[in-house]
mmCIF file with all atom_site columns, C-alpha atoms in Angstrom:
data_model
loop_
_atom_site.group_PDB
_atom_site.id
_atom_site.type_symbol
_atom_site.label_atom_id
_atom_site.label_alt_id
_atom_site.label_comp_id
_atom_site.label_asym_id
_atom_site.label_entity_id
_atom_site.label_seq_id
_atom_site.pdbx_PDB_ins_code
_atom_site.Cartn_x
_atom_site.Cartn_y
_atom_site.Cartn_z
_atom_site.occupancy
_atom_site.B_iso_or_equiv
_atom_site.pdbx_formal_charge
_atom_site.auth_seq_id
_atom_site.auth_comp_id
_atom_site.auth_asym_id
_atom_site.auth_atom_id
_atom_site.pdbx_PDB_model_num
ATOM 1   C CA . ALA A 1 1   ? 0.106   0.138  -0.112  1.00 66.00 ? 257 ALA A CA 1
ATOM 2   C CA . GLN A 1 2   ? 1.147   3.654  -0.387  1.00 71.00 ? 258 GLN A CA 1
ATOM 3   C CA . SER A 1 3   ? 2.569   5.171  2.417   1.00 82.00 ? 259 SER A CA 1
ATOM 4   C CA . VAL A 1 4   ? 4.301   8.342  3.335   1.00 89.00 ? 260 VAL A CA 1
ATOM 5   C CA . SER A 1 5   ? 7.029   8.267  5.799   1.00 92.00 ? 261 SER A CA 1
ATOM 6   C CA . GLN A 1 6   ? 8.269   11.276 8.177   1.00 93.00 ? 262 GLN A CA 1
ATOM 7   C CA . HIS A 1 7   ? 11.247  10.115 10.218  1.00 86.00 ? 263 HIS A CA 1
ATOM 8   C CA . ASN A 1 8   ? 11.393  12.925 12.892  1.00 86.00 ? 264 ASN A CA 1
ATOM 9   C CA . HIS A 1 9   ? 8.312   13.437 14.795  1.00 89.00 ? 265 HIS A CA 1
ATOM 10  C CA . HIS A 1 10  ? 9.368   16.099 16.976  1.00 94.00 ? 266 HIS A CA 1
ATOM 11  C CA . VAL A 1 11  ? 12.306  18.668 16.293  1.00 96.00 ? 267 VAL A CA 1
ATOM 12  C CA . ILE A 1 12  ? 13.470  21.259 18.694  1.00 97.00 ? 268 ILE A CA 1
ATOM 13  C CA . LEU A 1 13  ? 15.554  24.088 17.136  1.00 97.00 ? 269 LEU A CA 1
ATOM 14  C CA . SER A 1 14  ? 17.066  27.437 18.249  1.00 97.00 ? 270 SER A CA 1
ATOM 15  C CA . GLU A 1 15  ? 16.328  30.573 16.096  1.00 97.00 ? 271 GLU A CA 1
ATOM 16  C CA . ALA A 1 16  ? 18.230  31.013 13.023  1.00 96.00 ? 272 ALA A CA 1
ATOM 17  C CA . ALA A 1 17  ? 19.278  27.208 12.828  1.00 97.00 ? 273 ALA A CA 1
ATOM 18  C CA . SER A 1 18  ? 18.870  25.177 9.708   1.00 97.00 ? 274 SER A CA 1
ATOM 19  C CA . LEU A 1 19  ? 15.795  23.062 9.043   1.00 97.00 ? 275 LEU A CA 1
ATOM 20  C CA . GLU A 1 20  ? 15.751  19.548 7.394   1.00 97.00 ? 276 GLU A CA 1
ATOM 21  C CA . LEU A 1 21  ? 12.668  17.573 7.699   1.00 97.00 ? 277 LEU A CA 1
ATOM 22  C CA . GLY A 1 22  ? 12.625  14.094 5.851   1.00 96.00 ? 278 GLY A CA 1
ATOM 23  C CA . CYS A 1 23  ? 9.788   12.538 3.931   1.00 96.00 ? 279 CYS A CA 1
ATOM 24  C CA . ASN A 1 24  ? 9.993   9.523  2.096   1.00 95.00 ? 280 ASN A CA 1
ATOM 25  C CA . TYR A 1 25  ? 7.152   7.936  0.301   1.00 91.00 ? 281 TYR A CA 1
ATOM 26  C CA . SER A 1 26  ? 6.362   4.448  -1.174  1.00 86.00 ? 282 SER A CA 1
ATOM 27  C CA . TYR A 1 27  ? 4.716   4.474  -4.792  1.00 79.00 ? 283 TYR A CA 1
ATOM 28  C CA . GLY A 1 28  ? 6.404   3.862  -7.856  1.00 72.00 ? 284 GLY A CA 1
ATOM 29  C CA . GLY A 1 29  ? 4.042   5.856  -10.491 1.00 76.00 ? 285 GLY A CA 1
ATOM 30  C CA . THR A 1 30  ? 3.782   9.303  -10.898 1.00 78.00 ? 286 THR A CA 1
ATOM 31  C CA . VAL A 1 31  ? 3.108   11.420 -7.992  1.00 82.00 ? 287 VAL A CA 1
ATOM 32  C CA . ASN A 1 32  ? 2.376   14.879 -7.042  1.00 88.00 ? 288 ASN A CA 1
ATOM 33  C CA . LEU A 1 33  ? 3.915   15.815 -3.584  1.00 92.00 ? 289 LEU A CA 1
ATOM 34  C CA . PHE A 1 34  ? 3.308   18.731 -1.167  1.00 94.00 ? 290 PHE A CA 1
ATOM 35  C CA . TRP A 1 35  ? 4.182   20.311 2.316   1.00 96.00 ? 291 TRP A CA 1
ATOM 36  C CA . TYR A 1 36  ? 1.750   21.542 4.358   1.00 95.00 ? 292 TYR A CA 1
ATOM 37  C CA . VAL A 1 37  ? 2.044   23.084 7.770   1.00 96.00 ? 293 VAL A CA 1
ATOM 38  C CA . GLN A 1 38  ? -0.310  23.347 10.584  1.00 93.00 ? 294 GLN A CA 1
ATOM 39  C CA . TYR A 1 39  ? -0.080  26.260 13.319  1.00 93.00 ? 295 TYR A CA 1
ATOM 40  C CA . PRO A 1 40  ? -1.182  25.559 16.451  1.00 87.00 ? 296 PRO A CA 1
ATOM 41  C CA . GLY A 1 41  ? -4.812  25.832 16.455  1.00 83.00 ? 297 GLY A CA 1
ATOM 42  C CA . GLN A 1 42  ? -5.192  26.204 12.807  1.00 86.00 ? 298 GLN A CA 1
ATOM 43  C CA . HIS A 1 43  ? -6.357  24.417 9.789   1.00 87.00 ? 299 HIS A CA 1
ATOM 44  C CA . LEU A 1 44  ? -3.142  22.821 7.527   1.00 91.00 ? 300 LEU A CA 1
ATOM 45  C CA . GLN A 1 45  ? -1.927  25.357 4.893   1.00 93.00 ? 301 GLN A CA 1
ATOM 46  C CA . LEU A 1 46  ? -0.225  24.679 1.796   1.00 93.00 ? 302 LEU A CA 1
ATOM 47  C CA . LEU A 1 47  ? 3.688   25.383 1.926   1.00 95.00 ? 303 LEU A CA 1
ATOM 48  C CA . LEU A 1 48  ? 4.573   24.235 -1.473  1.00 95.00 ? 304 LEU A CA 1
ATOM 49  C CA . LYS A 1 49  ? 3.831   21.691 -4.010  1.00 93.00 ? 305 LYS A CA 1
ATOM 50  C CA . TYR A 1 50  ? 5.707   19.438 -6.916  1.00 92.00 ? 306 TYR A CA 1
ATOM 51  C CA . PHE A 1 51  ? 4.154   18.275 -9.636  1.00 88.00 ? 307 PHE A CA 1
ATOM 52  C CA . SER A 1 52  ? 6.965   18.389 -12.437 1.00 86.00 ? 308 SER A CA 1
ATOM 53  C CA . GLY A 1 53  ? 9.845   20.237 -13.721 1.00 90.00 ? 309 GLY A CA 1
ATOM 54  C CA . ASP A 1 54  ? 12.789  21.506 -11.542 1.00 93.00 ? 310 ASP A CA 1
ATOM 55  C CA . PRO A 1 55  ? 12.810  19.146 -8.417  1.00 94.00 ? 311 PRO A CA 1
ATOM 56  C CA . LEU A 1 56  ? 13.772  22.194 -6.189  1.00 96.00 ? 312 LEU A CA 1
ATOM 57  C CA . VAL A 1 57  ? 10.861  23.832 -5.552  1.00 96.00 ? 313 VAL A CA 1
ATOM 58  C CA . LYS A 1 58  ? 10.182  27.263 -3.468  1.00 96.00 ? 314 LYS A CA 1
ATOM 59  C CA . GLY A 1 59  ? 7.308   27.530 -1.236  1.00 94.00 ? 315 GLY A CA 1
ATOM 60  C CA . ILE A 1 60  ? 6.237   30.380 1.180   1.00 93.00 ? 316 ILE A CA 1
ATOM 61  C CA . LYS A 1 61  ? 8.152   31.824 4.296   1.00 94.00 ? 317 LYS A CA 1
ATOM 62  C CA . GLY A 1 62  ? 11.620  30.875 3.065   1.00 96.00 ? 318 GLY A CA 1
ATOM 63  C CA . PHE A 1 63  ? 10.600  26.995 2.743   1.00 97.00 ? 319 PHE A CA 1
ATOM 64  C CA . GLU A 1 64  ? 11.970  24.734 0.088   1.00 97.00 ? 320 GLU A CA 1
ATOM 65  C CA . ALA A 1 65  ? 11.784  20.992 -0.944  1.00 97.00 ? 321 ALA A CA 1
ATOM 66  C CA . GLU A 1 66  ? 13.971  18.936 -2.980  1.00 96.00 ? 322 GLU A CA 1
ATOM 67  C CA . PHE A 1 67  ? 12.442  16.051 -5.021  1.00 94.00 ? 323 PHE A CA 1
ATOM 68  C CA . ILE A 1 68  ? 14.808  13.341 -5.323  1.00 94.00 ? 324 ILE A CA 1
ATOM 69  C CA . LYS A 1 69  ? 12.858  10.625 -7.534  1.00 90.00 ? 325 LYS A CA 1
ATOM 70  C CA . SER A 1 70  ? 15.623  7.661  -7.154  1.00 91.00 ? 326 SER A CA 1
ATOM 71  C CA . LYS A 1 71  ? 15.258  8.134  -3.364  1.00 93.00 ? 327 LYS A CA 1
ATOM 72  C CA . PHE A 1 72  ? 11.382  8.631  -3.154  1.00 93.00 ? 328 PHE A CA 1
ATOM 73  C CA . SER A 1 73  ? 12.313  11.838 -1.097  1.00 95.00 ? 329 SER A CA 1
ATOM 74  C CA . PHE A 1 74  ? 10.734  15.127 -0.861  1.00 96.00 ? 330 PHE A CA 1
ATOM 75  C CA . ASN A 1 75  ? 12.640  16.709 2.006   1.00 97.00 ? 331 ASN A CA 1
ATOM 76  C CA . LEU A 1 76  ? 11.716  20.079 3.197   1.00 97.00 ? 332 LEU A CA 1
ATOM 77  C CA . ARG A 1 77  ? 14.371  22.808 3.929   1.00 97.00 ? 333 ARG A CA 1
ATOM 78  C CA . LYS A 1 78  ? 14.978  26.099 5.610   1.00 97.00 ? 334 LYS A CA 1
ATOM 79  C CA . PRO A 1 79  ? 18.068  27.878 6.011   1.00 97.00 ? 335 PRO A CA 1
ATOM 80  C CA . SER A 1 80  ? 17.287  29.788 9.168   1.00 97.00 ? 336 SER A CA 1
ATOM 81  C CA . VAL A 1 81  ? 14.015  28.889 11.366  1.00 97.00 ? 337 VAL A CA 1
ATOM 82  C CA . GLN A 1 82  ? 12.200  31.679 13.193  1.00 97.00 ? 338 GLN A CA 1
ATOM 83  C CA . TRP A 1 83  ? 9.936   31.281 16.226  1.00 96.00 ? 339 TRP A CA 1
ATOM 84  C CA . SER A 1 84  ? 7.033   31.810 14.129  1.00 96.00 ? 340 SER A CA 1
ATOM 85  C CA . ASP A 1 85  ? 8.078   28.623 12.429  1.00 97.00 ? 341 ASP A CA 1
ATOM 86  C CA . THR A 1 86  ? 6.962   26.470 15.554  1.00 97.00 ? 342 THR A CA 1
ATOM 87  C CA . ALA A 1 87  ? 4.031   24.124 13.964  1.00 96.00 ? 343 ALA A CA 1
ATOM 88  C CA . GLU A 1 88  ? 3.413   20.758 12.636  1.00 95.00 ? 344 GLU A CA 1
ATOM 89  C CA . TYR A 1 89  ? 4.458   19.962 9.152   1.00 96.00 ? 345 TYR A CA 1
ATOM 90  C CA . PHE A 1 90  ? 2.941   17.161 6.873   1.00 95.00 ? 346 PHE A CA 1
ATOM 91  C CA . CYS A 1 91  ? 4.131   15.655 3.516   1.00 94.00 ? 347 CYS A CA 1
ATOM 92  C CA . ALA A 1 92  ? 1.666   14.424 1.525   1.00 91.00 ? 348 ALA A CA 1
ATOM 93  C CA . VAL A 1 93  ? 1.633   12.662 -1.639  1.00 88.00 ? 349 VAL A CA 1
ATOM 94  C CA . ASN A 1 94  ? -1.244  12.587 -4.153  1.00 82.00 ? 350 ASN A CA 1
ATOM 95  C CA . ALA A 1 95  ? -0.861  9.617  -6.248  1.00 72.00 ? 351 ALA A CA 1
ATOM 96  C CA . LEU A 1 96  ? -2.574  7.379  -8.911  1.00 62.00 ? 352 LEU A CA 1
ATOM 97  C CA . PRO A 1 97  ? -2.952  4.019  -7.322  1.00 54.00 ? 353 PRO A CA 1
ATOM 98  C CA . GLY A 1 98  ? -5.347  1.852  -9.255  1.00 53.00 ? 354 GLY A CA 1
ATOM 99  C CA . GLY A 1 99  ? -6.619  4.947  -11.221 1.00 51.00 ? 355 GLY A CA 1
ATOM 100 C CA . THR A 1 100 ? -8.131  6.893  -8.469  1.00 57.00 ? 356 THR A CA 1
ATOM 101 C CA . TYR A 1 101 ? -6.140  10.306 -6.721  1.00 63.00 ? 357 TYR A CA 1
ATOM 102 C CA . LYS A 1 102 ? -5.986  10.194 -3.016  1.00 70.00 ? 358 LYS A CA 1
ATOM 103 C CA . TYR A 1 103 ? -3.863  12.229 -0.927  1.00 78.00 ? 359 TYR A CA 1
ATOM 104 C CA . ILE A 1 104 ? -1.889  10.367 1.521   1.00 82.00 ? 360 ILE A CA 1
ATOM 105 C CA . PHE A 1 105 ? -0.111  12.441 4.319   1.00 87.00 ? 361 PHE A CA 1
ATOM 106 C CA . GLY A 1 106 ? 2.664   11.627 6.487   1.00 89.00 ? 362 GLY A CA 1
ATOM 107 C CA . THR A 1 107 ? 2.124   11.305 10.386  1.00 87.00 ? 363 THR A CA 1
ATOM 108 C CA . GLY A 1 108 ? 3.390   15.066 10.700  1.00 92.00 ? 364 GLY A CA 1
ATOM 109 C CA . THR A 1 109 ? 6.671   16.649 12.434  1.00 94.00 ? 365 THR A CA 1
ATOM 110 C CA . ARG A 1 110 ? 6.485   18.981 15.406  1.00 94.00 ? 366 ARG A CA 1
ATOM 111 C CA . LEU A 1 111 ? 8.707   21.569 15.153  1.00 97.00 ? 367 LEU A CA 1
ATOM 112 C CA . LYS A 1 112 ? 9.617   23.833 18.236  1.00 97.00 ? 368 LYS A CA 1
ATOM 113 C CA . VAL A 1 113 ? 11.804  26.851 17.571  1.00 97.00 ? 369 VAL A CA 1
ATOM 114 C CA . LEU A 1 114 ? 13.300  28.440 20.912  1.00 96.00 ? 370 LEU A CA 1
ATOM 115 C CA . ALA A 1 115 ? 13.426  32.136 20.940  1.00 90.00 ? 371 ALA A CA 1
ATOM 116 C CA . ASP B 2 1   ? -9.139  31.923 5.329   1.00 80.00 ? 479 ASP B CA 1
ATOM 117 C CA . SER B 2 2   ? -8.909  28.605 2.838   1.00 84.00 ? 480 SER B CA 1
ATOM 118 C CA . GLY B 2 3   ? -12.547 29.211 1.613   1.00 92.00 ? 481 GLY B CA 1
ATOM 119 C CA . VAL B 2 4   ? -13.782 25.714 3.114   1.00 96.00 ? 482 VAL B CA 1
ATOM 120 C CA . THR B 2 5   ? -16.116 26.383 5.657   1.00 96.00 ? 483 THR B CA 1
ATOM 121 C CA . GLN B 2 6   ? -16.844 23.245 8.590   1.00 97.00 ? 484 GLN B CA 1
ATOM 122 C CA . THR B 2 7   ? -19.605 23.293 10.932  1.00 97.00 ? 485 THR B CA 1
ATOM 123 C CA . PRO B 2 8   ? -19.938 22.918 13.721  1.00 97.00 ? 486 PRO B CA 1
ATOM 124 C CA . LYS B 2 9   ? -16.315 23.876 15.306  1.00 95.00 ? 487 LYS B CA 1
ATOM 125 C CA . HIS B 2 10  ? -16.898 22.081 18.225  1.00 96.00 ? 488 HIS B CA 1
ATOM 126 C CA . LEU B 2 11  ? -19.115 19.200 19.321  1.00 97.00 ? 489 LEU B CA 1
ATOM 127 C CA . ILE B 2 12  ? -19.331 17.374 22.580  1.00 97.00 ? 490 ILE B CA 1
ATOM 128 C CA . THR B 2 13  ? -21.533 14.230 22.374  1.00 97.00 ? 491 THR B CA 1
ATOM 129 C CA . ALA B 2 14  ? -21.992 10.970 24.661  1.00 97.00 ? 492 ALA B CA 1
ATOM 130 C CA . THR B 2 15  ? -21.207 7.273  23.768  1.00 97.00 ? 493 THR B CA 1
ATOM 131 C CA . GLY B 2 16  ? -23.652 5.685  21.358  1.00 97.00 ? 494 GLY B CA 1
ATOM 132 C CA . GLN B 2 17  ? -24.874 9.106  19.702  1.00 98.00 ? 495 GLN B CA 1
ATOM 133 C CA . ARG B 2 18  ? -25.181 9.968  16.252  1.00 98.00 ? 496 ARG B CA 1
ATOM 134 C CA . VAL B 2 19  ? -23.519 13.491 14.966  1.00 98.00 ? 497 VAL B CA 1
ATOM 135 C CA . THR B 2 20  ? -23.415 15.038 11.230  1.00 98.00 ? 498 THR B CA 1
ATOM 136 C CA . LEU B 2 21  ? -20.412 17.194 10.351  1.00 98.00 ? 499 LEU B CA 1
ATOM 137 C CA . ARG B 2 22  ? -20.867 19.312 7.723   1.00 98.00 ? 500 ARG B CA 1
ATOM 138 C CA . CYS B 2 23  ? -18.486 20.924 4.997   1.00 98.00 ? 501 CYS B CA 1
ATOM 139 C CA . SER B 2 24  ? -18.749 23.525 2.259   1.00 97.00 ? 502 SER B CA 1
ATOM 140 C CA . PRO B 2 25  ? -16.333 23.337 -0.237  1.00 96.00 ? 503 PRO B CA 1
ATOM 141 C CA . ARG B 2 26  ? -14.182 26.403 -2.073  1.00 95.00 ? 504 ARG B CA 1
ATOM 142 C CA . SER B 2 27  ? -16.317 28.321 -4.679  1.00 93.00 ? 505 SER B CA 1
ATOM 143 C CA . GLY B 2 28  ? -15.970 25.903 -7.855  1.00 90.00 ? 506 GLY B CA 1
ATOM 144 C CA . ASP B 2 29  ? -14.058 22.608 -6.173  1.00 92.00 ? 507 ASP B CA 1
ATOM 145 C CA . LEU B 2 30  ? -15.679 19.562 -7.166  1.00 91.00 ? 508 LEU B CA 1
ATOM 146 C CA . SER B 2 31  ? -13.861 17.533 -4.706  1.00 90.00 ? 509 SER B CA 1
ATOM 147 C CA . VAL B 2 32  ? -14.189 16.773 -1.346  1.00 93.00 ? 510 VAL B CA 1
ATOM 148 C CA . TYR B 2 33  ? -12.358 14.912 1.603   1.00 92.00 ? 511 TYR B CA 1
ATOM 149 C CA . TRP B 2 34  ? -12.750 13.947 4.951   1.00 95.00 ? 512 TRP B CA 1
ATOM 150 C CA . TYR B 2 35  ? -9.643  13.442 7.397   1.00 94.00 ? 513 TYR B CA 1
ATOM 151 C CA . GLN B 2 36  ? -9.362  12.336 10.615  1.00 94.00 ? 514 GLN B CA 1
ATOM 152 C CA . GLN B 2 37  ? -6.680  13.638 13.077  1.00 91.00 ? 515 GLN B CA 1
ATOM 153 C CA . SER B 2 38  ? -5.752  12.174 16.412  1.00 86.00 ? 516 SER B CA 1
ATOM 154 C CA . LEU B 2 39  ? -2.801  12.628 18.499  1.00 76.00 ? 517 LEU B CA 1
ATOM 155 C CA . ASP B 2 40  ? -1.943  8.962  18.081  1.00 74.00 ? 518 ASP B CA 1
ATOM 156 C CA . GLN B 2 41  ? -2.597  8.242  14.450  1.00 74.00 ? 519 GLN B CA 1
ATOM 157 C CA . GLY B 2 42  ? -1.996  11.338 12.917  1.00 78.00 ? 520 GLY B CA 1
ATOM 158 C CA . LEU B 2 43  ? -3.792  12.601 9.727   1.00 85.00 ? 521 LEU B CA 1
ATOM 159 C CA . GLN B 2 44  ? -6.193  9.412  8.379   1.00 88.00 ? 522 GLN B CA 1
ATOM 160 C CA . PHE B 2 45  ? -7.563  9.908  5.320   1.00 87.00 ? 523 PHE B CA 1
ATOM 161 C CA . LEU B 2 46  ? -11.371 8.459  5.319   1.00 93.00 ? 524 LEU B CA 1
ATOM 162 C CA . ILE B 2 47  ? -12.967 9.420  2.086   1.00 92.00 ? 525 ILE B CA 1
ATOM 163 C CA . GLN B 2 48  ? -13.086 11.390 -1.319  1.00 90.00 ? 526 GLN B CA 1
ATOM 164 C CA . TYR B 2 49  ? -16.037 12.651 -3.270  1.00 92.00 ? 527 TYR B CA 1
ATOM 165 C CA . TYR B 2 50  ? -15.582 14.070 -6.587  1.00 89.00 ? 528 TYR B CA 1
ATOM 166 C CA . ASN B 2 51  ? -18.899 15.653 -7.990  1.00 90.00 ? 529 ASN B CA 1
ATOM 167 C CA . GLY B 2 52  ? -21.422 14.150 -6.001  1.00 93.00 ? 530 GLY B CA 1
ATOM 168 C CA . GLU B 2 53  ? -19.675 10.464 -6.525  1.00 92.00 ? 531 GLU B CA 1
ATOM 169 C CA . GLU B 2 54  ? -17.532 8.215  -4.032  1.00 92.00 ? 532 GLU B CA 1
ATOM 170 C CA . ARG B 2 55  ? -14.161 8.493  -5.559  1.00 85.00 ? 533 ARG B CA 1
ATOM 171 C CA . ALA B 2 56  ? -11.744 6.900  -2.896  1.00 84.00 ? 534 ALA B CA 1
ATOM 172 C CA . LYS B 2 57  ? -12.159 5.094  0.350   1.00 87.00 ? 535 LYS B CA 1
ATOM 173 C CA . GLY B 2 58  ? -9.472  5.167  3.036   1.00 86.00 ? 536 GLY B CA 1
ATOM 174 C CA . ASN B 2 59  ? -9.584  4.184  6.708   1.00 81.00 ? 537 ASN B CA 1
ATOM 175 C CA . ILE B 2 60  ? -13.261 4.919  7.280   1.00 92.00 ? 538 ILE B CA 1
ATOM 176 C CA . LEU B 2 61  ? -15.136 2.804  9.654   1.00 94.00 ? 539 LEU B CA 1
ATOM 177 C CA . GLU B 2 62  ? -18.276 1.235  8.891   1.00 96.00 ? 540 GLU B CA 1
ATOM 178 C CA . ARG B 2 63  ? -20.375 3.268  11.553  1.00 97.00 ? 541 ARG B CA 1
ATOM 179 C CA . PHE B 2 64  ? -18.985 6.547  9.534   1.00 97.00 ? 542 PHE B CA 1
ATOM 180 C CA . SER B 2 65  ? -20.499 7.332  6.192   1.00 96.00 ? 543 SER B CA 1
ATOM 181 C CA . ALA B 2 66  ? -20.337 10.441 3.857   1.00 97.00 ? 544 ALA B CA 1
ATOM 182 C CA . GLN B 2 67  ? -22.275 12.125 0.959   1.00 97.00 ? 545 GLN B CA 1
ATOM 183 C CA . GLN B 2 68  ? -21.873 14.804 -1.305  1.00 97.00 ? 546 GLN B CA 1
ATOM 184 C CA . PHE B 2 69  ? -25.009 16.881 -2.303  1.00 96.00 ? 547 PHE B CA 1
ATOM 185 C CA . PRO B 2 70  ? -25.720 18.151 -5.541  1.00 95.00 ? 548 PRO B CA 1
ATOM 186 C CA . ASP B 2 71  ? -24.594 21.636 -4.456  1.00 95.00 ? 549 ASP B CA 1
ATOM 187 C CA . LEU B 2 72  ? -21.577 20.115 -3.552  1.00 96.00 ? 550 LEU B CA 1
ATOM 188 C CA . HIS B 2 73  ? -21.422 20.371 0.087   1.00 97.00 ? 551 HIS B CA 1
ATOM 189 C CA . SER B 2 74  ? -20.783 17.146 2.048   1.00 98.00 ? 552 SER B CA 1
ATOM 190 C CA . GLU B 2 75  ? -21.586 15.759 5.323   1.00 98.00 ? 553 GLU B CA 1
ATOM 191 C CA . LEU B 2 76  ? -19.576 13.200 7.286   1.00 98.00 ? 554 LEU B CA 1
ATOM 192 C CA . ASN B 2 77  ? -22.296 10.952 9.304   1.00 98.00 ? 555 ASN B CA 1
ATOM 193 C CA . LEU B 2 78  ? -20.476 9.357  12.579  1.00 98.00 ? 556 LEU B CA 1
ATOM 194 C CA . SER B 2 79  ? -22.845 6.793  14.286  1.00 97.00 ? 557 SER B CA 1
ATOM 195 C CA . SER B 2 80  ? -22.663 4.484  17.440  1.00 97.00 ? 558 SER B CA 1
ATOM 196 C CA . LEU B 2 81  ? -19.925 6.777  18.660  1.00 97.00 ? 559 LEU B CA 1
ATOM 197 C CA . GLU B 2 82  ? -17.141 5.607  21.164  1.00 97.00 ? 560 GLU B CA 1
ATOM 198 C CA . LEU B 2 83  ? -14.688 7.390  22.919  1.00 96.00 ? 561 LEU B CA 1
ATOM 199 C CA . GLY B 2 84  ? -11.853 6.611  20.462  1.00 94.00 ? 562 GLY B CA 1
ATOM 200 C CA . ASP B 2 85  ? -13.794 8.668  17.936  1.00 96.00 ? 563 ASP B CA 1
ATOM 201 C CA . SER B 2 86  ? -13.102 11.884 19.532  1.00 96.00 ? 564 SER B CA 1
ATOM 202 C CA . ALA B 2 87  ? -10.676 13.799 17.599  1.00 95.00 ? 565 ALA B CA 1
ATOM 203 C CA . LEU B 2 88  ? -10.501 16.629 14.835  1.00 94.00 ? 566 LEU B CA 1
ATOM 204 C CA . TYR B 2 89  ? -11.895 15.914 11.562  1.00 96.00 ? 567 TYR B CA 1
ATOM 205 C CA . PHE B 2 90  ? -10.808 18.156 8.720   1.00 95.00 ? 568 PHE B CA 1
ATOM 206 C CA . CYS B 2 91  ? -12.312 18.206 5.129   1.00 96.00 ? 569 CYS B CA 1
ATOM 207 C CA . ALA B 2 92  ? -10.269 19.614 2.022   1.00 94.00 ? 570 ALA B CA 1
ATOM 208 C CA . SER B 2 93  ? -11.320 20.460 -1.064  1.00 93.00 ? 571 SER B CA 1
ATOM 209 C CA . SER B 2 94  ? -9.694  20.866 -4.444  1.00 89.00 ? 572 SER B CA 1
ATOM 210 C CA . SER B 2 95  ? -10.452 21.802 -8.001  1.00 83.00 ? 573 SER B CA 1
ATOM 211 C CA . THR B 2 96  ? -10.227 18.434 -9.689  1.00 70.00 ? 574 THR B CA 1
ATOM 212 C CA . GLY B 2 97  ? -10.016 14.868 -8.280  1.00 56.00 ? 575 GLY B CA 1
ATOM 213 C CA . THR B 2 98  ? -6.751  14.445 -10.452 1.00 62.00 ? 576 THR B CA 1
ATOM 214 C CA . GLY B 2 99  ? -3.810  15.843 -8.102  1.00 64.00 ? 577 GLY B CA 1
ATOM 215 C CA . SER B 2 100 ? -4.498  19.648 -7.633  1.00 76.00 ? 578 SER B CA 1
ATOM 216 C CA . GLU B 2 101 ? -3.682  20.875 -4.354  1.00 84.00 ? 579 GLU B CA 1
ATOM 217 C CA . ALA B 2 102 ? -6.362  20.679 -1.336  1.00 88.00 ? 580 ALA B CA 1
ATOM 218 C CA . PHE B 2 103 ? -7.586  23.418 0.865   1.00 92.00 ? 581 PHE B CA 1
ATOM 219 C CA . PHE B 2 104 ? -8.530  22.239 4.237   1.00 94.00 ? 582 PHE B CA 1
ATOM 220 C CA . GLY B 2 105 ? -11.321 23.725 6.491   1.00 95.00 ? 583 GLY B CA 1
ATOM 221 C CA . GLN B 2 106 ? -10.604 24.650 10.305  1.00 93.00 ? 584 GLN B CA 1
ATOM 222 C CA . GLY B 2 107 ? -11.960 21.100 11.416  1.00 94.00 ? 585 GLY B CA 1
ATOM 223 C CA . THR B 2 108 ? -14.604 20.082 13.809  1.00 96.00 ? 586 THR B CA 1
ATOM 224 C CA . ARG B 2 109 ? -13.446 19.043 17.219  1.00 95.00 ? 587 ARG B CA 1
ATOM 225 C CA . LEU B 2 110 ? -15.619 16.239 18.273  1.00 97.00 ? 588 LEU B CA 1
ATOM 226 C CA . THR B 2 111 ? -15.219 15.160 21.906  1.00 97.00 ? 589 THR B CA 1
ATOM 227 C CA . VAL B 2 112 ? -17.291 11.873 22.924  1.00 97.00 ? 590 VAL B CA 1
ATOM 228 C CA . VAL B 2 113 ? -17.632 11.468 26.686  1.00 97.00 ? 591 VAL B CA 1
#
């Protein structure tokens, strides 16, 4: 079955530290890839997405992600985090198993940034 | 504001009861997704509808059902509620069912006591 793995469940960083959150998926066909962020008490919001083309995609708030097809990975990065980046981050894959698109989310990574 | 509206925001009910959660998608979006978010299981895909028809099914219990109406709003019905059904239920919508990004509502927090 298709799945998405986020390796870090909890991450604590100091402000200005660099961030990398891992995401791997298991599906051999065409995929669309997303990172969503959920700030405390809020709904999920799209950070960035990859459909095709340049595997390095840039999103909002200084986030970027790199799609590495050979590794089935789509890691999220930010060079310098801020206290306001404290949130939960979800990687998601939208794939076409059996002819029907559906979104599969990872379990999420809770990021806490210390001021 | 994502444009996806969910009601109610909070719901407290007793075990064994039945509740209905409502979702209005963004204007023009044909696809609606339901998710359950709990602390121990993360974000679980329940079901997807596209233009009134069921498109995909995830980890949805038999006690749960959903439908999408001709005006494209959707309802998620949860019956014979158990304590373990307490969770945040999110609805999301997208313009098509074929890979476009999903926009999420604020969620309905269900507490079963």
